[in-house]
Coordinates of C-alpha atoms in Angstrom, one line a residue:
X1019 CA -10.6 9.5 8.3
X1020 CA -9.2 12.1 10.2
X1021 CA -6.1 14.3 9.2
X1022 CA -3.3 12.0 10.5
X1023 CA -4.7 8.9 9.3
X1024 CA -5.1 10.9 5.7
X1025 CA -1.6 11.8 6.0
X1026 CA -0.5 8.4 6.7
X1027 CA -2.6 7.1 3.8
X1028 CA -1.0 9.5 1.3
X1029 CA 2.6 8.7 2.6
X1030 CA 1.8 5.0 2.1
X1031 CA 0.8 5.8 -1.5
X1032 CA 3.7 8.1 -2.1
X1033 CA 6.0 5.1 -0.8
X1034 CA 4.2 2.1 -1.9
X1035 CA 5.8 1.2 -5.5
X1036 CA 9.3 3.2 -5.9
X1037 CA 10.0 0.9 -9.2
X1038 CA 6.7 1.8 -11.3
X1039 CA 5.4 4.9 -9.5
X1040 CA 8.5 6.7 -7.9
X1041 CA 9.1 7.5 -4.5
X1042 CA 8.2 10.2 -2.2
X1043 CA 7.0 14.0 -3.2
X1044 CA 8.8 16.8 -5.3
X1045 CA 10.4 18.2 -2.1
X1046 CA 12.1 15.1 -0.9
X1047 CA 14.0 14.5 -4.1
X1048 CA 17.8 14.7 -4.6
X1049 CA 18.7 17.0 -7.6
X1050 CA 20.3 14.2 -9.6
X1051 CA 17.2 11.9 -9.0
X1052 CA 13.9 13.4 -9.5
X1053 CA 11.1 11.0 -9.6
X1054 CA 8.6 11.6 -7.0
X1055 CA 5.4 9.5 -7.0
X1056 CA 3.9 13.0 -5.9
X1057 CA 5.1 15.9 -7.8
X1058 CA 4.1 18.2 -5.2
X1059 CA 5.5 19.3 -1.9
X1060 CA 4.0 17.2 0.9
X1061 CA 2.5 19.9 3.2
X1062 CA 0.9 21.6 -0.1
X1063 CA -0.6 18.2 -1.4
X1064 CA -1.7 17.3 1.8
X1065 CA -3.6 20.4 2.5
X1066 CA -5.4 20.2 -0.7
X1067 CA -6.8 16.7 0.4
X1068 CA -7.6 17.9 3.7
X1069 CA -9.6 20.6 2.2
X1070 CA -11.3 18.2 -0.3
X1071 CA -11.9 16.0 3.0
X1072 CA -13.3 18.8 5.0
X1073 CA -16.0 19.6 2.4
X1074 CA -16.9 16.1 2.0
X1075 CA -16.3 15.8 -1.7
X1076 CA -16.3 12.2 -2.8
X1077 CA -17.4 11.8 -6.0
X1078 CA -15.3 12.2 -9.6
X1079 CA -12.4 13.8 -9.8
X1080 CA -10.2 15.1 -12.8
X1081 CA -6.6 15.4 -12.6
X1082 CA -5.2 17.0 -15.8
X1083 CA -1.4 16.1 -16.1
X1084 CA 0.8 14.9 -13.4
X1085 CA 1.7 11.2 -12.3
X1086 CA 0.0 8.0 -11.7
X1087 CA 1.1 8.4 -7.8
X1088 CA -1.1 11.5 -7.2
X1089 CA -3.9 9.8 -9.1
X1090 CA -4.0 7.0 -6.8
X1091 CA -3.5 9.4 -3.7
X1092 CA -6.5 11.2 -4.9
X1093 CA -8.5 8.0 -5.1
X1094 CA -8.3 7.8 -1.4
X1095 CA -11.0 10.2 -1.5
X1096 CA -12.6 10.3 -4.7
X1097 CA -14.7 7.3 -5.9
X1098 CA -13.5 7.8 -9.4
X1099 CA -10.5 9.9 -10.7
X1100 CA -9.6 10.6 -14.4
X1101 CA -6.2 11.4 -15.2
X1102 CA -5.7 13.5 -18.5
X1103 CA -2.1 13.5 -20.3
X1104 CA 0.6 13.4 -17.9
X1105 CA 2.8 10.2 -17.8
X1106 CA 2.0 6.7 -19.2
X1107 CA -0.4 4.6 -17.1
X1108 CA 1.1 1.8 -15.2
X1109 CA -0.4 -1.5 -15.5
X1110 CA -2.5 -2.9 -12.7
X1111 CA -4.6 0.1 -12.2
X1112 CA -8.3 -0.2 -11.9
X1113 CA -9.4 1.1 -15.3
X1114 CA -13.1 1.8 -14.2
X1115 CA -11.8 3.7 -11.4
X1116 CA -8.8 4.9 -12.3
X1117 CA -9.1 5.8 -16.1
X1118 CA -6.3 7.6 -18.0
X1119 CA -6.8 9.6 -21.1
X1120 CA -3.6 10.3 -23.0
X1121 CA -2.8 13.2 -25.1
X1122 CA -2.3 16.9 -24.6
X1123 CA -4.7 18.1 -22.2
X1124 CA -4.9 21.5 -24.2
X1125 CA -6.4 19.5 -27.4
X1126 CA -10.0 19.8 -27.7
X1127 CA -10.4 16.2 -28.8
X1128 CA -8.9 15.2 -25.6
X1129 CA -11.1 17.8 -23.7
X1130 CA -13.9 16.4 -25.3
X1131 CA -13.0 12.6 -24.4
X1132 CA -12.7 14.0 -20.8
X1133 CA -16.3 15.6 -20.9
X1134 CA -17.6 12.4 -22.1
X1135 CA -16.0 10.4 -19.3
X1136 CA -16.8 13.1 -16.6
X1137 CA -19.5 15.6 -17.3
X1138 CA -19.5 16.9 -14.0
X1139 CA -16.8 16.4 -11.0
X1140 CA -16.2 17.3 -7.7
X1141 CA -12.5 18.2 -8.2
X1142 CA -10.4 19.3 -10.9
X1143 CA -6.4 19.8 -10.4
X1144 CA -4.8 21.4 -13.2
X1145 CA -1.4 20.4 -13.5
X1146 CA -0.1 20.6 -16.9
X1147 CA 2.6 22.4 -18.5
X1148 CA 3.8 25.7 -16.3
X1149 CA 3.2 28.3 -19.0
X1150 CA 0.5 31.0 -18.9
X1151 CA -1.2 30.0 -22.2
X1152 CA -1.5 26.3 -21.2
X1153 CA -2.7 26.7 -17.6
X1154 CA -5.2 29.4 -19.1
X1155 CA -6.4 27.0 -21.7
X1156 CA -6.6 24.0 -19.0
X1157 CA -9.0 26.2 -16.9
X1158 CA -11.1 27.4 -19.7
X1159 CA -11.7 23.7 -20.8
X1160 CA -11.9 21.8 -17.5
X1161 CA -12.9 24.2 -14.7
X1162 CA -16.4 24.2 -15.8
X1163 CA -16.7 20.6 -15.3
X1164 CA -16.7 21.3 -11.4
X1165 CA -20.0 21.1 -10.0
X1166 CA -21.2 24.1 -7.4
X1167 CA -19.6 23.7 -4.3
X1168 CA -16.5 21.5 -5.8
X1169 CA -12.8 22.8 -5.7
X1170 CA -10.8 24.0 -8.9
X1171 CA -7.4 23.3 -8.0
X1172 CA -4.4 25.0 -10.0
X1173 CA -1.0 23.7 -9.3
X1174 CA 1.8 26.0 -9.5
X1175 CA 5.6 24.7 -10.1
X1176 CA 6.5 28.0 -12.0
X1177 CA 8.4 29.4 -9.1
X1178 CA 10.1 26.1 -8.0
X1179 CA 11.3 25.3 -11.5
X1180 CA 10.8 28.4 -13.7
X1181 CA 11.6 28.5 -17.5
X1182 CA 14.7 30.9 -18.2
X1183 CA 13.0 33.1 -20.6
X1184 CA 9.8 33.5 -18.9
X1185 CA 9.4 32.5 -15.1
X1186 CA 6.5 32.4 -12.9
X1187 CA 4.0 32.0 -15.5
X1188 CA 1.5 30.2 -13.5
X1189 CA 1.7 32.9 -10.8
X1190 CA 1.1 35.4 -13.1
X1191 CA -2.1 33.3 -14.5
X1192 CA -3.4 33.0 -10.9
X1193 CA -2.9 36.5 -10.2
X1194 CA -4.8 37.7 -13.1
X1195 CA -7.5 35.2 -12.5
X1196 CA -7.7 36.6 -8.7
X1197 CA -7.7 40.2 -10.0
X1198 CA -10.1 40.1 -12.7
X1199 CA -12.4 37.3 -12.2
X1200 CA -12.5 35.9 -8.7
X1201 CA -12.3 39.0 -6.6
X1202 CA -15.4 40.5 -8.4
X1203 CA -17.2 37.8 -7.8
X1204 CA -16.4 37.6 -4.1
X1205 CA -14.6 34.3 -4.6
X1206 CA -11.5 33.7 -2.4
X1207 CA -8.5 31.8 -3.8
X1208 CA -6.4 29.9 -1.2
X1209 CA -2.8 29.1 -1.4
X1210 CA -1.3 25.8 -0.2
X1211 CA 2.5 25.5 0.1
X1212 CA 5.2 27.9 -0.9
X1213 CA 7.3 27.8 -4.3
X1214 CA 5.5 24.4 -4.9
X1215 CA 2.2 25.8 -4.7
X1216 CA -1.4 25.0 -5.0
X1217 CA -4.0 27.3 -5.3
X1218 CA -7.8 26.3 -5.0
X1219 CA -11.3 28.1 -4.9
X1220 CA -14.7 26.9 -4.6
X1221 CA -16.9 26.8 -7.5
X1222 CA -20.1 29.1 -7.4
X1223 CA -23.3 28.7 -9.0
X1224 CA -21.6 29.6 -12.2
X1225 CA -18.4 28.5 -13.2
X1226 CA -15.8 31.1 -13.5
X1227 CA -14.3 32.1 -16.7
X1228 CA -10.8 32.6 -17.6
X1229 CA -9.3 35.8 -17.8
X1230 CA -8.6 37.3 -21.0
X1231 CA -5.1 37.1 -22.2
X1232 CA -3.0 40.2 -21.2
X1233 CA -2.2 42.5 -23.9
X1234 CA 1.6 42.5 -24.6
X1235 CA 2.3 39.4 -22.5
X1236 CA 5.2 37.7 -24.3
X1237 CA 4.5 33.8 -23.8
X1238 CA 7.4 31.5 -22.7
X1239 CA 8.6 29.7 -25.7
X1240 CA 8.4 26.1 -25.6
X1241 CA 11.1 23.8 -26.9
X1242 CA 10.8 23.1 -30.6
X1243 CA 11.1 19.4 -31.7
X1244 CA 14.3 19.2 -34.6
X1245 CA 14.1 15.7 -35.2
X1246 CA 15.2 12.3 -33.9
X1247 CA 18.4 10.5 -34.1
X1248 CA 19.6 6.9 -32.8
X1249 CA 16.8 6.7 -30.1
X1250 CA 17.1 10.3 -29.1
X1251 CA 15.1 13.1 -29.5
X1252 CA 16.5 16.5 -30.3
X1253 CA 15.0 20.0 -29.4
X1254 CA 16.0 23.4 -29.7
X1255 CA 15.6 25.2 -26.5
X1256 CA 17.2 28.3 -24.8
X1257 CA 19.2 29.3 -27.8
X1258 CA 21.0 26.0 -28.2
X1259 CA 19.7 22.3 -28.8
X1260 CA 19.6 19.2 -26.7
X1261 CA 19.0 15.6 -27.2
X1262 CA 17.5 13.2 -24.6
X1263 CA 16.6 9.6 -25.0
X1264 CA 13.3 8.6 -26.6
X1265 CA 11.6 9.9 -29.7
X1266 CA 9.0 12.3 -28.0
X1267 CA 7.9 15.3 -29.9
X1268 CA 7.3 17.3 -26.8
X1269 CA 10.0 18.4 -24.3
X1270 CA 9.0 19.6 -20.7
X1271 CA 11.5 22.3 -19.7
X1272 CA 10.7 21.4 -16.1
X1273 CA 12.1 17.9 -16.6
X1274 CA 15.3 19.0 -17.8
X1275 CA 15.4 21.5 -14.7
X1276 CA 14.8 18.6 -12.3
X1277 CA 17.3 16.0 -14.2
X1278 CA 14.6 13.7 -15.0
X1279 CA 16.3 12.4 -18.5
X1280 CA 18.9 9.6 -18.0
X1281 CA 21.0 11.5 -20.6
X1282 CA 21.0 15.0 -21.5
X1283 CA 23.4 16.0 -24.6
X1284 CA 23.9 19.7 -25.4
X1285 CA 25.4 21.2 -28.6
X1286 CA 25.1 24.7 -30.1
X1287 CA 23.6 23.6 -33.5
X1288 CA 21.3 21.1 -34.7
X1289 CA 24.1 19.4 -36.6
X1290 CA 26.3 19.3 -33.7
X1291 CA 23.5 17.7 -31.5
X1292 CA 23.3 14.9 -34.0
X1293 CA 27.2 14.5 -34.0
X1294 CA 26.9 14.2 -30.1
X1295 CA 24.3 11.8 -30.3
X1296 CA 26.4 9.6 -32.5
X1297 CA 29.4 10.1 -30.5
X1298 CA 27.5 9.0 -27.2
X1299 CA 25.5 6.0 -28.8
X1300 CA 28.9 4.7 -30.2
X1301 CA 31.3 5.2 -27.3
X1302 CA 28.8 4.8 -24.1
X1303 CA 29.1 1.1 -24.3
X1304 CA 32.6 1.2 -24.6
X1305 CA 33.4 3.0 -21.5
X1306 CA 30.8 0.9 -19.7
X1307 CA 32.5 -2.2 -20.7
X1308 CA 35.8 -0.4 -19.6
X1309 CA 34.2 -0.1 -15.9
X1310 CA 33.3 -3.6 -15.8
X1311 CA 36.5 -4.7 -16.6
X1312 CA 38.1 -1.8 -13.9
X1313 CA 35.8 -3.5 -11.3
X1314 CA 37.1 -6.8 -12.1
X1315 CA 40.5 -5.6 -11.6
X1316 CA 41.5 -5.8 -15.5
X1317 CA 43.3 -2.6 -15.6
X1318 CA 44.6 -3.4 -19.3
X1319 CA 41.6 -4.3 -20.6
X1320 CA 39.7 -1.3 -19.2
X1321 CA 42.6 1.1 -20.4
X1322 CA 42.1 -0.3 -24.1
X1323 CA 38.3 0.0 -24.2
X1324 CA 38.7 3.7 -23.0
X1325 CA 41.3 4.5 -25.5
X1326 CA 39.3 2.8 -28.3
X1327 CA 36.4 5.3 -27.4
X1328 CA 38.6 8.2 -27.5
X1329 CA 40.1 7.3 -30.8
X1330 CA 36.9 6.5 -32.5
X1331 CA 35.4 10.0 -31.3
X1332 CA 37.9 12.4 -30.6
X1333 CA 35.5 15.2 -29.7
X1334 CA 33.9 12.8 -27.0
X1335 CA 35.2 14.6 -24.2
X1336 CA 34.2 18.2 -25.4
X1337 CA 30.7 16.9 -25.8
X1338 CA 30.7 15.4 -22.4
X1339 CA 32.1 18.4 -20.9
X1340 CA 29.5 20.7 -22.7
X1341 CA 26.4 18.3 -21.7
X1342 CA 27.6 18.2 -18.2
X1343 CA 27.4 21.8 -17.7
X1344 CA 23.9 21.7 -18.9
X1345 CA 23.0 18.6 -16.6
X1346 CA 25.5 18.9 -13.8
X1347 CA 24.1 15.8 -11.9
X1348 CA 23.6 13.5 -14.7
X1349 CA 25.2 10.1 -13.5
X1350 CA 25.6 8.8 -17.2
X1351 CA 27.6 11.7 -18.1
X1352 CA 29.7 11.6 -14.9
X1353 CA 30.3 8.0 -15.7
X1354 CA 31.5 8.4 -19.2
X1355 CA 33.6 11.6 -18.5
X1356 CA 35.4 9.9 -15.4
X1357 CA 36.1 6.6 -17.2
X1358 CA 37.4 8.6 -20.3
X1359 CA 39.8 10.8 -18.0
X1360 CA 41.0 8.2 -15.7
X1361 CA 43.2 6.8 -18.6
X1362 CA 44.5 10.2 -20.2
X1363 CA 47.0 11.2 -17.6
X1364 CA 44.5 12.7 -15.0
X1365 CA 43.4 9.7 -12.9
X1366 CA 42.5 11.8 -9.7
X1367 CA 40.4 14.1 -11.7
X1368 CA 38.7 11.0 -13.2
X1369 CA 38.2 9.3 -9.9
X1370 CA 36.6 12.7 -8.9
X1371 CA 34.1 12.5 -11.5
X1372 CA 33.3 8.7 -10.7
X1373 CA 33.0 9.8 -7.3
X1374 CA 30.4 12.3 -8.0
X1375 CA 28.5 9.5 -9.6
X1376 CA 28.9 7.1 -6.9
X1377 CA 27.5 9.6 -4.5
X1378 CA 24.3 9.4 -6.0
X1379 CA 24.1 5.7 -5.1
X1380 CA 26.9 4.2 -2.9
X1381 CA 25.4 0.8 -3.3
X1382 CA 26.1 0.7 -7.0
X1383 CA 27.5 -2.9 -7.6
X1384 CA 29.8 -2.2 -10.5
X1385 CA 30.9 1.4 -9.7
X1386 CA 31.8 0.6 -6.1
X1387 CA 34.6 -1.6 -6.9
X1388 CA 35.5 0.2 -10.1
X1389 CA 36.2 3.4 -8.1
X1390 CA 37.9 1.4 -5.3
X1391 CA 40.5 0.0 -8.0
X1392 CA 40.8 3.3 -9.5
X1393 CA 42.0 4.8 -6.2
X1394 CA 44.2 1.8 -5.6
X1395 CA 45.8 1.0 -8.9
X1396 CA 45.6 4.3 -10.7
X1397 CA 45.5 7.2 -8.4
X1398 CA 47.8 5.0 -6.1
X1399 CA 45.7 6.3 -2.7
X1400 CA 45.2 3.2 -0.7
X1401 CA 43.6 5.6 2.2
X1402 CA 41.0 6.8 -0.3
X1403 CA 40.2 3.0 -1.1
X1404 CA 39.8 2.4 2.5
X1405 CA 37.5 5.3 3.2
X1406 CA 35.3 4.4 0.2
X1407 CA 34.7 0.8 1.8
X1408 CA 33.6 2.2 5.3
X1409 CA 31.5 4.6 3.6
X1410 CA 29.9 1.6 1.6
X1411 CA 29.4 -0.3 4.6
X1412 CA 27.7 2.7 6.5
X1413 CA 25.4 3.0 3.2
X1414 CA 24.6 -0.5 3.1
X1415 CA 23.5 -0.6 6.7
X1416 CA 21.3 2.7 6.0
X1417 CA 19.8 1.5 3.1
X1418 CA 18.7 -2.0 4.8
X1419 CA 17.3 0.2 7.5
X1420 CA 15.5 2.4 5.4
X1421 CA 13.9 -0.8 3.6
X1422 CA 12.9 -2.5 6.9
X1423 CA 11.4 0.9 8.2
X1424 CA 9.6 1.4 5.0
X1425 CA 8.2 -2.2 4.3
X1426 CA 7.8 -3.8 7.9
X1427 CA 7.6 -0.9 10.3
X1428 CA 4.8 1.6 10.0
X1429 CA 3.1 3.5 12.7
X1430 CA 5.7 4.7 15.1
X1431 CA 7.3 8.2 14.6
X1432 CA 11.1 6.3 15.2
X1433 CA 10.8 4.1 12.5
X1434 CA 9.9 7.2 10.1
X1435 CA 13.5 8.3 10.7
X1436 CA 15.7 5.2 9.6
X1437 CA 18.8 7.7 9.5
X1438 CA 18.5 8.1 13.1
X1439 CA 18.9 4.2 13.6
X1440 CA 21.8 4.0 11.7
X1441 CA 24.3 4.0 14.5
X1442 CA 22.1 2.2 17.3
X1443 CA 23.8 -0.7 18.7
X1444 CA 21.9 -1.4 21.6
X1445 CA 18.1 -0.4 23.1
X1446 CA 17.2 -0.1 26.7
X1447 CA 13.3 -0.3 26.9
X1448 CA 11.4 0.9 29.9
X1449 CA 7.8 -0.2 29.9
X1450 CA 8.4 -2.9 27.2
X1451 CA 4.6 -4.4 27.7
X1452 CA 4.1 -7.7 25.9
X1453 CA 7.4 -7.0 23.7
X1454 CA 5.6 -5.5 20.5
X1455 CA 8.8 -3.9 19.5
X1456 CA 10.7 -7.1 20.1
X1457 CA 10.1 -8.1 16.4
X1458 CA 11.1 -4.5 14.9
X1459 CA 14.5 -4.6 17.0
X1460 CA 15.2 -8.1 15.4
X1461 CA 14.5 -6.7 11.7
X1462 CA 16.6 -3.7 12.5
X1463 CA 19.6 -5.9 13.7
X1464 CA 19.9 -4.4 17.1
X1465 CA 21.5 -7.1 19.2
X1466 CA 22.1 -5.6 22.7
X1467 CA 18.6 -5.1 24.4
X1468 CA 17.4 -4.8 27.8
X1469 CA 13.7 -4.7 28.7
X1470 CA 11.6 -3.6 31.7
X1471 CA 8.1 -4.5 32.5
X1472 CA 6.5 -4.6 35.9
X1473 CA 3.0 -6.2 34.9
X1474 CA 3.1 -10.2 35.5
X1475 CA 1.3 -11.1 32.4
X1476 CA 2.9 -8.5 30.0
X1477 CA 6.3 -9.7 31.3
X1478 CA 5.4 -13.5 30.6
X1479 CA 4.4 -12.5 27.1
X1480 CA 7.7 -10.4 26.6
X1481 CA 9.8 -13.5 27.9
X1482 CA 8.0 -15.7 25.1
X1483 CA 8.9 -13.3 22.5
X1484 CA 12.8 -13.1 23.6
X1485 CA 13.0 -16.9 24.0
X1486 CA 14.7 -17.4 20.5
X1487 CA 17.5 -15.1 21.5
X1488 CA 18.5 -17.9 24.4
X1489 CA 19.0 -15.4 27.3
X1490 CA 20.9 -12.7 25.4
X1491 CA 18.4 -10.2 26.3
X1492 CA 18.1 -8.4 29.9
X1493 CA 14.8 -9.0 31.2
X1494 CA 13.6 -7.2 34.4
X1495 CA 10.2 -7.6 35.9
X1496 CA 10.5 -4.4 37.6
X1497 CA 9.2 -0.5 37.1
X1498 CA 11.6 2.5 36.8
X1499 CA 10.7 5.8 38.4
X1500 CA 12.5 8.8 40.3
X1501 CA 12.9 6.7 43.4
X1502 CA 13.0 3.2 44.7
X1503 CA 10.2 1.5 46.5
X1504 CA 7.1 0.0 45.9
X1505 CA 4.0 1.7 44.1
X1506 CA 0.5 0.7 43.0
X1507 CA -0.1 0.0 39.3
X1508 CA -3.3 0.6 38.0
X1509 CA -4.1 -1.9 35.5
X1510 CA -7.1 -1.8 33.0
X1511 CA -8.7 -4.1 30.6
X1512 CA -6.0 -3.3 28.1
X1513 CA -2.7 -3.8 30.0
X1514 CA -0.6 -1.9 27.6
X1515 CA -2.0 1.2 29.2
X1516 CA -1.4 0.3 33.0
X1517 CA -0.3 3.3 34.6
X1518 CA 0.9 4.5 38.1
X1519 CA -1.0 7.7 37.8
X1520 CA -5.0 7.9 38.2
X1521 CA -7.2 8.3 35.5
X1522 CA -8.8 11.7 34.9
X1523 CA -11.9 9.9 34.1
X1524 CA -12.7 6.2 32.8
X1525 CA -13.5 2.9 33.8
X1526 CA -12.0 1.6 37.4
X1527 CA -8.7 -0.3 37.3
X1528 CA -7.2 -3.3 39.3
X1529 CA -4.6 -2.1 41.6
X1530 CA -1.2 -4.1 41.7
X1531 CA 1.7 -3.2 43.7
X1532 CA 5.1 -3.8 41.8
X1533 CA 8.6 -2.9 42.7
X1534 CA 10.1 0.5 41.6
X1535 CA 13.9 1.2 40.9
X1536 CA 15.7 4.0 39.4
X1537 CA 17.5 3.0 36.2
X1538 CA 20.6 4.5 37.8
X1539 CA 20.1 2.3 41.0
X1540 CA 19.8 -0.7 38.7
X1541 CA 23.0 0.1 36.9
X1542 CA 24.8 0.4 40.5
X1543 CA 23.4 -3.0 41.4
X1544 CA 25.0 -4.6 38.3
X1545 CA 21.6 -5.4 36.6
X1546 CA 22.6 -3.9 33.3
X1547 CA 25.6 -2.4 31.9
X1548 CA 24.5 1.2 30.4
X1549 CA 27.4 1.4 28.0
X1550 CA 25.8 -1.3 25.9
X1551 CA 22.9 0.9 24.9
X1552 CA 22.7 4.2 23.3
X1553 CA 18.7 4.0 22.4
X1554 CA 16.5 4.6 25.4
X1555 CA 12.9 3.8 24.7
X1556 CA 10.4 5.0 27.6
X1557 CA 6.7 4.4 27.5
X1558 CA 5.1 4.5 31.0
X1559 CA 1.5 5.8 30.4
X1560 CA 2.4 9.4 32.1
X1561 CA 5.6 8.7 34.1
X1562 CA 8.1 9.3 31.6
X1563 CA 9.5 12.2 33.1
X1564 CA 10.0 10.2 36.5
X1565 CA 12.0 7.6 34.7
X1566 CA 14.2 10.1 33.0
X1567 CA 14.9 11.8 36.2
X1568 CA 16.1 8.5 37.7
X1569 CA 18.3 7.8 34.6
X1570 CA 20.6 11.0 35.2
X1571 CA 23.8 8.7 34.6
X1572 CA 22.1 6.4 32.3
X1573 CA 21.4 9.3 30.0
X1574 CA 25.3 10.1 29.6
X1575 CA 25.5 6.9 27.7
X1576 CA 22.7 7.6 25.6
X1577 CA 22.4 9.1 21.9
X1578 CA 18.8 8.8 21.2
X1579 CA 15.6 9.2 23.6
X1580 CA 12.3 7.9 22.4
X1581 CA 9.6 9.0 24.7
X1582 CA 5.8 8.5 24.7
X1583 CA 4.1 11.9 25.2
X1584 CA 0.4 12.7 26.1
X1585 CA -1.3 15.6 24.1
X1586 CA -4.5 15.3 26.3
X1587 CA -4.8 15.2 30.5
X1588 CA -5.4 11.5 30.5
X1589 CA -3.7 10.9 33.9
X1590 CA -3.5 13.0 36.9
X1591 CA 0.0 14.7 37.0
X1592 CA 1.4 13.6 33.7
X1593 CA 4.0 15.9 32.2
X1594 CA 3.3 17.8 29.0
X1595 CA 5.6 17.2 26.5
X1596 CA 7.4 20.5 27.0
X1597 CA 8.2 19.5 30.5
X1598 CA 10.0 16.3 28.9
X1599 CA 11.6 18.6 26.6
X1600 CA 13.0 20.9 28.9
X1601 CA 14.4 18.1 31.0
X1602 CA 16.2 16.6 28.2
X1603 CA 17.5 19.9 26.9
X1604 CA 20.2 19.9 29.7
X1605 CA 20.2 16.1 30.5
X1606 CA 22.9 13.7 29.9
X1607 CA 25.8 16.2 30.0
X1608 CA 25.3 17.3 26.1
X1609 CA 21.5 17.8 26.4
X1610 CA 19.1 16.5 24.0
X1611 CA 17.5 18.5 21.0
X1612 CA 13.8 17.6 19.9
X1613 CA 14.2 15.7 16.5
X1614 CA 10.5 14.5 15.9
X1615 CA 7.3 14.5 17.6
X1616 CA 3.8 12.8 16.0
X1617 CA 0.5 11.6 17.4
X1618 CA -0.2 8.1 17.0
X1619 CA -3.4 6.2 16.2
X1620 CA -5.0 7.7 19.1
X1621 CA -4.7 11.6 18.9
X1622 CA -4.3 11.6 22.7
X1623 CA -1.0 9.7 22.5
X1624 CA 1.9 10.0 20.8
X1625 CA 6.0 9.8 20.6
X1626 CA 8.7 12.3 20.8
X1627 CA 12.3 11.6 19.7
X1628 CA 15.3 13.4 21.2
X1629 CA 18.8 13.2 19.7
X1630 CA 22.1 14.3 21.8
X1631 CA 23.1 17.7 20.8
X1632 CA 26.7 16.8 20.3
X1633 CA 27.6 13.4 18.9
X1634 CA 30.2 11.5 20.8
X1635 CA 33.1 9.8 19.1
X1636 CA 33.3 6.3 20.0
X1637 CA 36.6 4.0 20.0

């Protein structure tokens, strides 16, 4: 598996099951919704797995802490991945290949169970608590399991999410490990990533001991469990108390910083924390019911429920404000505070709180009509209600495009950027081949389409794929270039790689004379209307720059250009990617900027996406 195939396989794991495993990486999360499948930065985690692959490590791996998504990603290379601690194991995993050992990784009994399950391994990834003491204990317990030649990896999120009282604990531990233990033995420690870092070193003939605890080091105090109340666990942390759903005795400070808890209630004392939990559990259902009534247009019923909540717990607003200061992105707090405020003489302020909550998910089917009615009937701002509806429509299309691209369209760079497709209303494809992208355009709901393909067999297949649209597509059996005329097309056994340019090396090709037009000439002849297409798709096996030079007027109507590029000199006279970039930089009036470029399954070929520098406003 080459580096590109490995990266795509890891990305597939990171996006495979958002509901159970989470989605994406730590550096692709919104501050209000932190639930990645792989709780590391994408580049750092990919670099680690590339290092594992480069050393040919294929045996047992041990993952200390972390999520099940990471375990599945590690299983792309390891034959068996033992996960210790971390989040609960999801149903459906292969227990023999992906076993999970619950408990505190620093507990000697848990470590003994791991040693029994994996007496030796090729990789240990230490990813537990971000404290000096915990990381040192993990290193002492699990690093000796790695056989000579294997890798010991140490995840460092302490710089990305430092604890307020003692930041950068893991970084301090790695610095001590390097200075006092690794360097004297001639062992080099590599760092992948930035603030979300992963350090690793190669195990020598003998395992590396953990450094001694530094004299005078003040360890970061862990949150203290202070009891449970009504399904919440209460913890003393940072000079105050917080209550979060669940009855876990351990609170990870990183989870608070990342907003991983559905509700966070903050109080100054333990007694006040119990009162906050009581106020929340009694009033949150009333306020949720009030939003449902408001969404249905039953304003009086909604106002009555909000008033009942305020009367039952007069201190509720103060509780919500204090908690929101500690967790400013908590959606449930925003919803409750916004609902309560709407009916207390500050409708616009209440709507602002609800809008902050809606910004986290514009597709919320209850909150969207609720806020729309709040603007319409309580704030008395019809313009705000109309703007909200338009934003919701755009969000709906954006969401549909993202789902289609993620679930149905893989392997092309353009499908990896659904946000670029949001305003595509028509596509002009030059070098359409047999119509391999027609189904993708169908799924994306792109109605206006024009296809150019000069190779007769490929054109016939293209016609069959477009037959269901009853002639609504423009199909032209011609080639495009920078001047009109006729030209010899060299057709190989695989017709999708037919080209006007001779191969530098390779099997002989069948010559075929085909008509060539510039795109601007075809427009002048009335063969298609350029105003209907704002995506130009060009794949002509080495003559892409010629096509663009013959489309100077067409490019004035285009917002997005997707061009096939060659990373190796396959054809005589083919342009380099930077030649295409230089031309598009000033083309079409405003010019186009490179948005993405990536190799395909064949590392010699790839695709580049360019976007207009200045977006145009359309009537």
